[in-house]
Amino acid sequence: MILEKGIEKEIEKDVMQEKIAIVKEMLKEGIDIDKIAKITKLPVEEIKKLLN
């Protein structure tokens, strides 16, 4: 059970890192923040943090 929870957390972490990489590429391409938020299901505030 503990191992399964650890694996789930690692998978969630990997998925989030991949989303962040995708968001950064979308920002480089000039895609609107609101559109990125809609596509990735990430809050606009989180995306704005990635701009810095």
Short mmCIF file of N, CA and C in Angstrom, two decimals:
data_model
loop_
_atom_site.label_atom_id
_atom_site.label_comp_id
_atom_site.label_asym_id
_atom_site.label_seq_id
_atom_site.Cartn_x
_atom_site.Cartn_y
_atom_site.Cartn_z
N MET A 1 0.83 -1.20 0.00
CA MET A 1 0.00 0.00 0.00
C MET A 1 0.87 1.25 0.00
N ILE A 2 1.88 1.31 0.87
CA ILE A 2 2.76 2.47 0.93
C ILE A 2 3.53 2.60 -0.37
N LEU A 3 4.00 1.47 -0.91
CA LEU A 3 4.74 1.47 -2.17
C LEU A 3 3.86 2.00 -3.29
N GLU A 4 2.60 1.57 -3.33
CA GLU A 4 1.67 2.02 -4.36
C GLU A 4 1.47 3.53 -4.29
N LYS A 5 1.34 4.06 -3.08
CA LYS A 5 1.17 5.51 -2.90
C LYS A 5 2.40 6.25 -3.40
N GLY A 6 3.59 5.71 -3.10
CA GLY A 6 4.83 6.32 -3.56
C GLY A 6 4.93 6.32 -5.07
N ILE A 7 4.52 5.22 -5.68
CA ILE A 7 4.53 5.13 -7.14
C ILE A 7 3.55 6.13 -7.74
N GLU A 8 2.36 6.23 -7.16
CA GLU A 8 1.36 7.19 -7.64
C GLU A 8 1.90 8.61 -7.57
N LYS A 9 2.56 8.96 -6.47
CA LYS A 9 3.12 10.31 -6.31
C LYS A 9 4.18 10.57 -7.36
N GLU A 10 5.02 9.58 -7.65
CA GLU A 10 6.06 9.74 -8.67
C GLU A 10 5.44 9.94 -10.05
N ILE A 11 4.40 9.19 -10.34
CA ILE A 11 3.71 9.33 -11.62
C ILE A 11 3.10 10.72 -11.73
N GLU A 12 2.43 11.18 -10.67
CA GLU A 12 1.84 12.52 -10.67
C GLU A 12 2.91 13.58 -10.88
N LYS A 13 4.05 13.41 -10.22
CA LYS A 13 5.16 14.35 -10.36
C LYS A 13 5.66 14.38 -11.80
N ASP A 14 5.82 13.19 -12.40
CA ASP A 14 6.27 13.10 -13.79
C ASP A 14 5.28 13.76 -14.75
N VAL A 15 4.00 13.53 -14.52
CA VAL A 15 2.96 14.13 -15.36
C VAL A 15 3.01 15.65 -15.25
N MET A 16 3.17 16.15 -14.04
CA MET A 16 3.23 17.60 -13.83
C MET A 16 4.46 18.19 -14.51
N GLN A 17 5.60 17.52 -14.42
CA GLN A 17 6.81 18.00 -15.08
C GLN A 17 6.62 18.05 -16.59
N GLU A 18 5.95 17.06 -17.14
CA GLU A 18 5.68 17.03 -18.58
C GLU A 18 4.74 18.17 -18.96
N LYS A 19 3.71 18.41 -18.14
CA LYS A 19 2.79 19.53 -18.40
C LYS A 19 3.54 20.85 -18.40
N ILE A 20 4.45 21.02 -17.45
CA ILE A 20 5.23 22.26 -17.35
C ILE A 20 6.08 22.43 -18.60
N ALA A 21 6.70 21.36 -19.06
CA ALA A 21 7.52 21.43 -20.28
C ALA A 21 6.66 21.82 -21.48
N ILE A 22 5.47 21.26 -21.56
CA ILE A 22 4.56 21.59 -22.66
C ILE A 22 4.13 23.05 -22.58
N VAL A 23 3.79 23.50 -21.38
CA VAL A 23 3.37 24.90 -21.19
C VAL A 23 4.49 25.85 -21.62
N LYS A 24 5.72 25.55 -21.23
CA LYS A 24 6.85 26.42 -21.60
C LYS A 24 7.00 26.50 -23.12
N GLU A 25 6.83 25.38 -23.80
CA GLU A 25 6.91 25.38 -25.27
C GLU A 25 5.76 26.18 -25.87
N MET A 26 4.57 26.04 -25.31
CA MET A 26 3.42 26.78 -25.81
C MET A 26 3.63 28.28 -25.62
N LEU A 27 4.20 28.66 -24.48
CA LEU A 27 4.49 30.07 -24.23
C LEU A 27 5.51 30.61 -25.24
N LYS A 28 6.53 29.80 -25.54
CA LYS A 28 7.54 30.20 -26.53
C LYS A 28 6.91 30.43 -27.90
N GLU A 29 5.88 29.64 -28.20
CA GLU A 29 5.20 29.75 -29.48
C GLU A 29 4.20 30.91 -29.51
N GLY A 30 4.04 31.58 -28.37
CA GLY A 30 3.17 32.74 -28.32
C GLY A 30 1.70 32.41 -28.12
N ILE A 31 1.40 31.23 -27.66
CA ILE A 31 0.01 30.84 -27.43
C ILE A 31 -0.50 31.56 -26.18
N ASP A 32 -1.71 32.06 -26.26
CA ASP A 32 -2.35 32.82 -25.20
C ASP A 32 -2.45 32.01 -23.90
N ILE A 33 -2.16 32.68 -22.79
CA ILE A 33 -2.17 32.02 -21.48
C ILE A 33 -3.53 31.39 -21.17
N ASP A 34 -4.61 32.07 -21.48
CA ASP A 34 -5.94 31.51 -21.21
C ASP A 34 -6.18 30.23 -22.00
N LYS A 35 -5.70 30.20 -23.24
CA LYS A 35 -5.84 29.01 -24.07
C LYS A 35 -5.00 27.86 -23.50
N ILE A 36 -3.78 28.18 -23.05
CA ILE A 36 -2.92 27.17 -22.44
C ILE A 36 -3.59 26.59 -21.20
N ALA A 37 -4.17 27.46 -20.38
CA ALA A 37 -4.85 27.01 -19.16
C ALA A 37 -6.00 26.07 -19.50
N LYS A 38 -6.74 26.41 -20.53
CA LYS A 38 -7.88 25.58 -20.93
C LYS A 38 -7.41 24.21 -21.42
N ILE A 39 -6.35 24.20 -22.21
CA ILE A 39 -5.85 22.95 -22.78
C ILE A 39 -5.21 22.05 -21.72
N THR A 40 -4.39 22.66 -20.86
CA THR A 40 -3.62 21.87 -19.88
C THR A 40 -4.35 21.64 -18.57
N LYS A 41 -5.43 22.36 -18.37
CA LYS A 41 -6.19 22.29 -17.11
C LYS A 41 -5.37 22.81 -15.93
N LEU A 42 -4.38 23.66 -16.20
CA LEU A 42 -3.60 24.30 -15.14
C LEU A 42 -4.16 25.69 -14.88
N PRO A 43 -4.12 26.15 -13.64
CA PRO A 43 -4.59 27.51 -13.34
C PRO A 43 -3.72 28.56 -14.03
N VAL A 44 -4.34 29.65 -14.43
CA VAL A 44 -3.63 30.75 -15.08
C VAL A 44 -2.49 31.24 -14.20
N GLU A 45 -2.72 31.30 -12.89
CA GLU A 45 -1.70 31.78 -11.96
C GLU A 45 -0.44 30.90 -12.03
N GLU A 46 -0.66 29.60 -12.15
CA GLU A 46 0.47 28.66 -12.23
C GLU A 46 1.26 28.88 -13.52
N ILE A 47 0.55 29.14 -14.59
CA ILE A 47 1.21 29.38 -15.88
C ILE A 47 1.99 30.69 -15.83
N LYS A 48 1.41 31.70 -15.21
CA LYS A 48 2.12 32.98 -15.09
C LYS A 48 3.42 32.84 -14.31
N LYS A 49 3.43 31.96 -13.30
CA LYS A 49 4.66 31.72 -12.54
C LYS A 49 5.77 31.18 -13.44
N LEU A 50 5.39 30.42 -14.45
CA LEU A 50 6.37 29.83 -15.36
C LEU A 50 6.99 30.87 -16.29
N LEU A 51 6.36 32.02 -16.39
CA LEU A 51 6.90 33.09 -17.24
C LEU A 51 8.15 33.70 -16.64
N ASN A 52 8.32 33.58 -15.34
CA ASN A 52 9.47 34.19 -14.66
C ASN A 52 10.68 33.31 -14.67
#
